[in-house]
CSV table of C-alpha atoms (C1' of nucleotides) in Angstrom, one decimal:
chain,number,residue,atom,x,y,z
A,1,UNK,CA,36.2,-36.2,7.9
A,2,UNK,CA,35.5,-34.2,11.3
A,3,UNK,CA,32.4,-35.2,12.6
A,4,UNK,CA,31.5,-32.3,13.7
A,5,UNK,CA,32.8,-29.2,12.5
A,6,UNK,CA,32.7,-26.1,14.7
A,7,UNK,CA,32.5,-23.2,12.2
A,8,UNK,CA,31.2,-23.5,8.7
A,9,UNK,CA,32.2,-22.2,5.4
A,10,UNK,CA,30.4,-19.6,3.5
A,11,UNK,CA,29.7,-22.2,0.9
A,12,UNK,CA,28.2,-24.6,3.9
A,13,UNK,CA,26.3,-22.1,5.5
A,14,UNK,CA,25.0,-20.6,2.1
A,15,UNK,CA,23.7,-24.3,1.2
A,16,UNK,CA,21.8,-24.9,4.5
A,17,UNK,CA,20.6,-21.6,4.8
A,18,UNK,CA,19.6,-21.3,0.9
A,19,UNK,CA,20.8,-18.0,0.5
A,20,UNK,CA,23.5,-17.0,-2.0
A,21,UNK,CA,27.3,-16.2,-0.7
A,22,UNK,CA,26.8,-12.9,-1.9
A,23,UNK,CA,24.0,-12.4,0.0
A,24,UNK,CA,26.1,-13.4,3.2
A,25,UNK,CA,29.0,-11.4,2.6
A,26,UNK,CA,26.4,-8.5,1.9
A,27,UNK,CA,24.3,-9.6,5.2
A,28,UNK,CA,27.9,-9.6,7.0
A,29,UNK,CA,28.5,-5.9,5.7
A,30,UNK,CA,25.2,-5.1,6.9
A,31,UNK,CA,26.1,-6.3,10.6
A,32,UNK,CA,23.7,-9.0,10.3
A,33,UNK,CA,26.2,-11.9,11.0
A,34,UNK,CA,29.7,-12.0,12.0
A,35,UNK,CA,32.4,-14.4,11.0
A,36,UNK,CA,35.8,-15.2,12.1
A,37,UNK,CA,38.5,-15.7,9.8
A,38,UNK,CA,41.4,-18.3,8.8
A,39,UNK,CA,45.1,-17.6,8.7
A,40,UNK,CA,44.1,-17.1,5.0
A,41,UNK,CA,41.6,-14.8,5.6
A,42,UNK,CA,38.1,-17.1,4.7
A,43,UNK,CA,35.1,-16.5,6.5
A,44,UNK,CA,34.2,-19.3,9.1
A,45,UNK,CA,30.9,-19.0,10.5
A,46,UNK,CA,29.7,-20.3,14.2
A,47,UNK,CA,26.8,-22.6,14.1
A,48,UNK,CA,24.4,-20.2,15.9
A,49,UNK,CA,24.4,-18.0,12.5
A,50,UNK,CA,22.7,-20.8,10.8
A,51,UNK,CA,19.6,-19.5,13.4
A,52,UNK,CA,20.7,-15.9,12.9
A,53,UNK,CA,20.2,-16.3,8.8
A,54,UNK,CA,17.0,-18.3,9.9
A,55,UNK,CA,16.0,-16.0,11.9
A,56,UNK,CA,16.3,-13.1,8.7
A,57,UNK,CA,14.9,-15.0,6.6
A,58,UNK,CA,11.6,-15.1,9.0
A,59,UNK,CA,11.9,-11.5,9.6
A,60,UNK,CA,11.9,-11.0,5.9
A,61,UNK,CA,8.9,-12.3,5.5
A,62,UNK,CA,7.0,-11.0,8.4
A,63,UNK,CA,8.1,-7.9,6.3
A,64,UNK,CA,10.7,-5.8,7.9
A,65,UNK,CA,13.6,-4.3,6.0
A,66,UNK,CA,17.2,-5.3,6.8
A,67,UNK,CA,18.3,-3.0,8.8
A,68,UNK,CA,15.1,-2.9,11.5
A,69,UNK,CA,16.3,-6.6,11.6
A,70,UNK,CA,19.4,-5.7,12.3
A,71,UNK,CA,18.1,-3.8,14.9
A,72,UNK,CA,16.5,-6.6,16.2
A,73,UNK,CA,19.5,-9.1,16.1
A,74,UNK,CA,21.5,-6.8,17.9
A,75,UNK,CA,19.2,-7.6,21.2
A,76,UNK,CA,20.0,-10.8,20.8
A,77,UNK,CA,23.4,-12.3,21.5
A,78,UNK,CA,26.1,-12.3,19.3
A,79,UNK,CA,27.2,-16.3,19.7
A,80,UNK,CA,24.4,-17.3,22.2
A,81,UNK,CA,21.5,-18.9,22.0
A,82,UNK,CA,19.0,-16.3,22.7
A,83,UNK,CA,17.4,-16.6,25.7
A,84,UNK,CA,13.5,-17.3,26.2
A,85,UNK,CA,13.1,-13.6,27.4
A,86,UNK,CA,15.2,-12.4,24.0
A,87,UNK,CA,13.1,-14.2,22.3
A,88,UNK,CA,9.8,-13.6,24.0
A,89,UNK,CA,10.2,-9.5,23.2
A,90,UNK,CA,11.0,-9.9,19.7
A,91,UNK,CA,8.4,-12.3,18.8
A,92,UNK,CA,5.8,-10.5,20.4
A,93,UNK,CA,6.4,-7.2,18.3
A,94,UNK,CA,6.4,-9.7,15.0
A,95,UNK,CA,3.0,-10.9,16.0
A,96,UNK,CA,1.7,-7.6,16.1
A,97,UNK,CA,3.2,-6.5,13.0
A,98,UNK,CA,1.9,-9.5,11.3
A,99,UNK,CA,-1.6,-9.1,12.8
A,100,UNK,CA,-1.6,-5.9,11.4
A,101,UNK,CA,-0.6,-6.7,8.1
A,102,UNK,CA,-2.8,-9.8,7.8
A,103,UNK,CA,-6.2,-7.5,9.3
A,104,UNK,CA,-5.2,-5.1,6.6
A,105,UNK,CA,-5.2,-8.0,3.8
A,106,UNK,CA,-8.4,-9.6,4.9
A,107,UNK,CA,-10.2,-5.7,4.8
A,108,UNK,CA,-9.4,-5.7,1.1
A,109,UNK,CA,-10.2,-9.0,0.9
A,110,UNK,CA,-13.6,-8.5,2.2
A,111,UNK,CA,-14.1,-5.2,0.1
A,112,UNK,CA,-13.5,-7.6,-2.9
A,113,UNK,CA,-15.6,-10.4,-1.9
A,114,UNK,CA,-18.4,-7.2,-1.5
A,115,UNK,CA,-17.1,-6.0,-4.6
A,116,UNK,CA,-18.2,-8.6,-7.0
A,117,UNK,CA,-20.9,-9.2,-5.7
A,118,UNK,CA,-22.7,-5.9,-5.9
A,119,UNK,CA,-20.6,-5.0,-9.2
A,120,UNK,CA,-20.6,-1.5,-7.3
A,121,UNK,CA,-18.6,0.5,-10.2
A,122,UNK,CA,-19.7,3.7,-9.5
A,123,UNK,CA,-16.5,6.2,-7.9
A,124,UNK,CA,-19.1,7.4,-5.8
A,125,UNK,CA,-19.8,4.1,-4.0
A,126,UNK,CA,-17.6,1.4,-4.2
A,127,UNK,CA,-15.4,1.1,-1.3
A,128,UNK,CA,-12.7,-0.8,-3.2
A,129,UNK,CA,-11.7,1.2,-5.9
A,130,UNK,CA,-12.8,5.0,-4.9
A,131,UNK,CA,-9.8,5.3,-3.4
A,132,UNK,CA,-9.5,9.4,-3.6
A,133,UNK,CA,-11.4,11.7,-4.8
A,134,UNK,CA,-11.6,13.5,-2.0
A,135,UNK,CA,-11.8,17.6,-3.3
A,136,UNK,CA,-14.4,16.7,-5.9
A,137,UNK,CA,-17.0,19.1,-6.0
A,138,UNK,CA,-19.5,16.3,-4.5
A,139,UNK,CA,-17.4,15.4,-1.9
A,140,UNK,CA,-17.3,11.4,-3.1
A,141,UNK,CA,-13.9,10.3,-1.4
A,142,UNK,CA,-13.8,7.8,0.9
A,143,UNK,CA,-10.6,6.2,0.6
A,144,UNK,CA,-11.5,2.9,2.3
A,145,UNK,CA,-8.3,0.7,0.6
A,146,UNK,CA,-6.2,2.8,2.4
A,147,UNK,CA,-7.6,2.6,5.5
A,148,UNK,CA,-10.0,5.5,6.1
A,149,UNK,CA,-13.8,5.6,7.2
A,150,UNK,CA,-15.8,7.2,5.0
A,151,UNK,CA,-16.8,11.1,6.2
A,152,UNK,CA,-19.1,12.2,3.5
A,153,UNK,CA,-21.3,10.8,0.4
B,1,UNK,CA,-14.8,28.6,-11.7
B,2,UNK,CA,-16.9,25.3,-14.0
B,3,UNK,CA,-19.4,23.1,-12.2
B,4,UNK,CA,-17.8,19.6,-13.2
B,5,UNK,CA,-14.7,20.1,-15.2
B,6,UNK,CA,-14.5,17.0,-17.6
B,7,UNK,CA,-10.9,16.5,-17.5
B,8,UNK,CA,-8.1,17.1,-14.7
B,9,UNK,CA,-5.1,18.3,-15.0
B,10,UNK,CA,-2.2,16.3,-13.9
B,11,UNK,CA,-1.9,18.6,-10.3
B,12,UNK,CA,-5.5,17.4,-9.6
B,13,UNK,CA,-5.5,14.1,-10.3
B,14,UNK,CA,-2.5,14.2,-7.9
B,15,UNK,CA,-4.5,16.0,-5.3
B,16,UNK,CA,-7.3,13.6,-5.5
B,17,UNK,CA,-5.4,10.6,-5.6
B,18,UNK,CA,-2.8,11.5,-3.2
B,19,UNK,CA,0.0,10.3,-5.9
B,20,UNK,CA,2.7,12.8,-7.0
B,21,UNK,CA,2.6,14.1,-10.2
B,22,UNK,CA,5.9,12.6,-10.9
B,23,UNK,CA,4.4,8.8,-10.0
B,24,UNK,CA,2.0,9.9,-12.0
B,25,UNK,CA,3.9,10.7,-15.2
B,26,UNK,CA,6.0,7.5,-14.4
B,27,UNK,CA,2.7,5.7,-14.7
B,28,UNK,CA,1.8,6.8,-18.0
B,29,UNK,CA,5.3,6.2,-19.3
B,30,UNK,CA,4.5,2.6,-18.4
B,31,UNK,CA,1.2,2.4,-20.0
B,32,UNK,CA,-0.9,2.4,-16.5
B,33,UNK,CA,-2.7,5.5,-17.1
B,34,UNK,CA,-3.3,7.8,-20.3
B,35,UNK,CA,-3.5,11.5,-21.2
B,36,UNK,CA,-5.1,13.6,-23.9
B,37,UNK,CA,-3.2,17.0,-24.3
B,38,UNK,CA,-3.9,20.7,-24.3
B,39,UNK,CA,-3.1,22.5,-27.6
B,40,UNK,CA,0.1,23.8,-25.8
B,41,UNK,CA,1.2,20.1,-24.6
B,42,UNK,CA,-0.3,19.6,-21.1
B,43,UNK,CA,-1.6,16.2,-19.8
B,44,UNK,CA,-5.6,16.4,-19.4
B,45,UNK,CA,-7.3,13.1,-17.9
B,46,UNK,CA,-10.8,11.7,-18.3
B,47,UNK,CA,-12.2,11.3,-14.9
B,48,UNK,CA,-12.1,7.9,-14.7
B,49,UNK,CA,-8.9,7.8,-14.9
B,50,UNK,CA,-9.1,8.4,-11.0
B,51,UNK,CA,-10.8,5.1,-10.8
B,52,UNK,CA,-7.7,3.6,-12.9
B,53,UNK,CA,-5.3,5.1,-10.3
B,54,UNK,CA,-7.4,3.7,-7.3
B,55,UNK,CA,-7.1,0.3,-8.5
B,56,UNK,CA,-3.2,0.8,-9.3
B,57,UNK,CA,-3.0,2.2,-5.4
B,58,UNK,CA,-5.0,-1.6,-4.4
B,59,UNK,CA,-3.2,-3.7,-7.0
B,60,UNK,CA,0.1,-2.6,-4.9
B,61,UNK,CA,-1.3,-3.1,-1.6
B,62,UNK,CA,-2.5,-7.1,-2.6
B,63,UNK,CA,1.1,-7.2,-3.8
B,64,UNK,CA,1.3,-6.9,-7.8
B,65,UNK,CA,3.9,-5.2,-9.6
B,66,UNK,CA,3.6,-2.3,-11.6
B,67,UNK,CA,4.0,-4.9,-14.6
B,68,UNK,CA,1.5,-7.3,-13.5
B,69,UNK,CA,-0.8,-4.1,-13.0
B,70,UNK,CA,-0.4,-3.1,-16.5
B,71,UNK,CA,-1.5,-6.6,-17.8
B,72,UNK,CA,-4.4,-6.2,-15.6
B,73,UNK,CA,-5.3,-3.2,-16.5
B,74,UNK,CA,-5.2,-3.5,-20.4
B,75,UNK,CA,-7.9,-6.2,-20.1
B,76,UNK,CA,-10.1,-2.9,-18.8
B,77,UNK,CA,-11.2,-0.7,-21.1
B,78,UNK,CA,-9.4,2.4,-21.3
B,79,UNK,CA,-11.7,5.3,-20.9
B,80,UNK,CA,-15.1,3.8,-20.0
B,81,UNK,CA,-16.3,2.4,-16.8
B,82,UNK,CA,-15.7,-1.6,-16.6
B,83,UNK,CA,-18.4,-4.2,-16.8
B,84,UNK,CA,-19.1,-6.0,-14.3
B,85,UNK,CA,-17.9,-8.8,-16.5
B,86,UNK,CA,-14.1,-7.2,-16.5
B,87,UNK,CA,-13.9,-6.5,-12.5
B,88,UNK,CA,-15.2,-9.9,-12.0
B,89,UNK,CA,-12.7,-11.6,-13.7
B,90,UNK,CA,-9.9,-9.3,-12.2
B,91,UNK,CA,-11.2,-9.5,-8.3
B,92,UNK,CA,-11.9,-13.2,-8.8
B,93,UNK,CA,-7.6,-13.8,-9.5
B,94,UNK,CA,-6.8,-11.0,-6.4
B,95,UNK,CA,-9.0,-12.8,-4.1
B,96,UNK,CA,-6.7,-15.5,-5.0
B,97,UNK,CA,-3.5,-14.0,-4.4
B,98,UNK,CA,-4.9,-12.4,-1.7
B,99,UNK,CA,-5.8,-15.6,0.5
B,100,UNK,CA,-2.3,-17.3,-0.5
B,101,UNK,CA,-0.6,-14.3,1.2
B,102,UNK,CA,-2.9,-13.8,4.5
B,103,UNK,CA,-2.5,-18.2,4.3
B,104,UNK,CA,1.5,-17.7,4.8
B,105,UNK,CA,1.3,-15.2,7.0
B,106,UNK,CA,-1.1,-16.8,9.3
B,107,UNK,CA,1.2,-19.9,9.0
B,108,UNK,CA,3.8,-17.9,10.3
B,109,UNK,CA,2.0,-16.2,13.0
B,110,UNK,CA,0.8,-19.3,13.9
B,111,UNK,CA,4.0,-21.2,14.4
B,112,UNK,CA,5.3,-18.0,16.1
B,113,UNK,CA,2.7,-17.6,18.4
B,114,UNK,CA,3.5,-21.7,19.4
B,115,UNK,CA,7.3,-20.7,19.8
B,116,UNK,CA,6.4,-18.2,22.3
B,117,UNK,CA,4.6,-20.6,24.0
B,118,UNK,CA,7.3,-23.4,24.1
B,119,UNK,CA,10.3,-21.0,24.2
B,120,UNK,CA,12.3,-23.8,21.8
B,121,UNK,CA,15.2,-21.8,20.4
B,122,UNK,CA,16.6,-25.3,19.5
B,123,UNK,CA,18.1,-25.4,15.7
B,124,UNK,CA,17.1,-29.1,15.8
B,125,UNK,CA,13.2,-28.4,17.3
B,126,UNK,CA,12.4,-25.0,16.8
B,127,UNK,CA,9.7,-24.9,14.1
B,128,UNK,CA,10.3,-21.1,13.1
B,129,UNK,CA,14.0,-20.7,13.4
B,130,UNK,CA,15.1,-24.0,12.0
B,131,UNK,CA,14.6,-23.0,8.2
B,132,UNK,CA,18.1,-24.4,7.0
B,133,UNK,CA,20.2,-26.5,8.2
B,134,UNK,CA,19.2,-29.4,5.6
B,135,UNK,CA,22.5,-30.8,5.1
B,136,UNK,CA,23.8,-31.1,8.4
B,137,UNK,CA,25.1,-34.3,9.8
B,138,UNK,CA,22.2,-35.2,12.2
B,139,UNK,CA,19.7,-34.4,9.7
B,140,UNK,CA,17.5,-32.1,11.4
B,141,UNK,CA,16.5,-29.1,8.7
B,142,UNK,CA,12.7,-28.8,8.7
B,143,UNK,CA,12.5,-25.4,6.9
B,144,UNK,CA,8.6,-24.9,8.3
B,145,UNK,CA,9.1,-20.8,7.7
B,146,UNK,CA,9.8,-21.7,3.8
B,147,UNK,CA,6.9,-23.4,3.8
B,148,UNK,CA,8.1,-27.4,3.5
B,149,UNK,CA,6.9,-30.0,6.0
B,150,UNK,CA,9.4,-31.9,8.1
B,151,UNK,CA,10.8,-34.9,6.6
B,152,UNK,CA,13.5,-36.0,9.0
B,153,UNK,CA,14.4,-35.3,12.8
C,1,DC,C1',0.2,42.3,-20.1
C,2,DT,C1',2.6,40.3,-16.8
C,3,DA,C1',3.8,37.6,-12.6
C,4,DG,C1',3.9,33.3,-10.8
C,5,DA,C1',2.1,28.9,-10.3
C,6,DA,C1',1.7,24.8,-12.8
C,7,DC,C1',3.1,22.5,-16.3
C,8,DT,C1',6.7,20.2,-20.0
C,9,DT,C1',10.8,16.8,-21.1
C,10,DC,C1',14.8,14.1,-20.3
C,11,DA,C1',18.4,12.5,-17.7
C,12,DA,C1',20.2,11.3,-13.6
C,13,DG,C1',19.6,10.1,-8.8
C,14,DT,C1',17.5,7.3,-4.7
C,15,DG,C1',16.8,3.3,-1.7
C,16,DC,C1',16.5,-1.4,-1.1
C,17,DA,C1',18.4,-6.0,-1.5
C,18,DC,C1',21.1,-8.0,-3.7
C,19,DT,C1',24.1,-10.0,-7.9
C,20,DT,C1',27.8,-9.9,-11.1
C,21,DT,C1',32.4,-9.1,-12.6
C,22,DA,C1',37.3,-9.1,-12.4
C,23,DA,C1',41.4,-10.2,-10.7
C,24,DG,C1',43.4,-12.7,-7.6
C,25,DT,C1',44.2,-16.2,-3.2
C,26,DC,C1',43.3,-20.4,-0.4
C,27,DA,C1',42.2,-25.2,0.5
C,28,DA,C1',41.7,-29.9,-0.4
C,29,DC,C1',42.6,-33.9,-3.1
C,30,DT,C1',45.4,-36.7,-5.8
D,1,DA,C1',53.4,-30.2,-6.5
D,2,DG,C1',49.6,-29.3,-9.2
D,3,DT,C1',44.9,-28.7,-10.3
D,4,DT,C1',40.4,-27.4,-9.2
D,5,DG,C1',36.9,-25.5,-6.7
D,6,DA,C1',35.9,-22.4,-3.1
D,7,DC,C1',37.2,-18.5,-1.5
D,8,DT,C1',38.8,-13.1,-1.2
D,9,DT,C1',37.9,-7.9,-2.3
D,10,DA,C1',36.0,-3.7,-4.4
D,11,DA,C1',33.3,-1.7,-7.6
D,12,DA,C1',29.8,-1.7,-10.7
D,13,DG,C1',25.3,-3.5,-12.2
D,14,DT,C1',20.2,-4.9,-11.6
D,15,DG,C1',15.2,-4.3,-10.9
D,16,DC,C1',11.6,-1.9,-8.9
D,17,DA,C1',9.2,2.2,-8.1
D,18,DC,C1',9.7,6.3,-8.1
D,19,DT,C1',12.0,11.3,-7.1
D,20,DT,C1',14.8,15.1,-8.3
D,21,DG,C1',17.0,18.5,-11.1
D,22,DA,C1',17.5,21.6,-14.9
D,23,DA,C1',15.8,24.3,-18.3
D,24,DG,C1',12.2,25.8,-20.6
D,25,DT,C1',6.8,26.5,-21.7
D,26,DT,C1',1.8,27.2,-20.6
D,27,DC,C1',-2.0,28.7,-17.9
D,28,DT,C1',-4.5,31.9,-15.1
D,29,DA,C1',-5.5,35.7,-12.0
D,30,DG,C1',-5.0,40.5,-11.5
DNA sequence: CTAGAACTTCAAGTGCACTTTAAGTCAACT
DNA sequence: AGTTGACTTAAAGTGCACTTGAAGTTCTAG
């Protein structure tokens, strides 16, 4: 037993990372990680892609698509550890996109909390659901859910 | 040119709502929205139904499948206005899912905001990046991004 | 009445993020 | 050496939410 093994298989890094082998291989196609290979032509991953998956895996759910975050692990280093300036740049655009995302969530959330309470049904005048009737002969759109101000009504 | 035509045709309900008339259609196919028809076979639709498509246009943006949309919309009745009763009960379960969502991403913006701060790209320390490596000899996995709590390291 | 815009259906196509399948090879243990 | 589990590839399949295309019909303005 080697006490420390240098590269890990797919199956190892698919168990600590908690994402499937075919998701790997499919992240490897992508350019998201890299591998090495054996005389036999298996995978062998460096440790620094446990932090590369880890780092997808966070991206994912700050909510960007594969490939902007492949976009982003290619300013990073390949087999590095990132660097506090790497890291500094790419976290900073994540708290703004999450910032954005989580304003946007507690706007609907407050145009529900308003919502129930005032039971506001009407198209002409609730801000949650009169989402779009904007050419309506009364001029009744407002479109507040998706992110308008109201002009008119 | 009428004063308030009662029904819309499938181009204005598109217009108003800002959703193709091809998402449209595919909405009807899966029950979201319904139609009466001309004699000569076109799609006619009650005004509310732009209040229906409004609400299908939030439901996506608090995160509910088309699916889960349906379900919420059959508890509505189809061509009248909803009681206060009906919204209620619907706005009550999306504040819900609403909080748990801003909740995780506020988690996340919160434990990236510290690793800007502390600049700890370490697999064993790092908070954010270290969502994985559960099995590893020294124990260290903490997964914080997946939402578990450290139990080791 | 006629041109043309708007509509109809059905099937197939798109993009994303994977998963599954098939047929075969490699690695580790006994 | 043999067995078993882990691995390999390429291609096809999945689920979601639509969009596009083709071929034909209806509606409306002039």
């Amino acid at each position: 037993m080697p006490a420390l093994p240098v590269d890990l298989t797919i199956g190892e890094l698919a168990r600590r990372s908690a994402v499937a082998t075919s998701a790997l291989r499919f992240y490897e196609s992508r350019g998201l990680i890299a591998s090495e290979r054996t005389a036999g032509g298996q995978r062998r991953y460096a440790r620094p892609t446990l932090r590369r998956v880890a780092f997808i895996q966070a991206a994912q759910r700050v909510g960007l698509s594969l490939d902007e975050i492949a976009t982003a692990l290619h300013t990073l280093p390949d087999r590095r550890t990132p660097t506090k300036a790497d890291w500094a740049l790419l976290s900073r655009s994540w708290r703004a996109l999450l910032r954005s995302r989580i304003d946007e969530l507690e706007t609907l959330q407050t145009r529900l909390t308003s919502c129930i309470g005032c039971g506001c049904l009407s198209l002409k005048t609730c801000g949650l659901l009169n989402a779009g009737d904007r050419a309506a002969e009364r001029g009744s759109g407002a479109r507040y859910l998706l992110g308008d101000m109201p002009e008119d009504g």
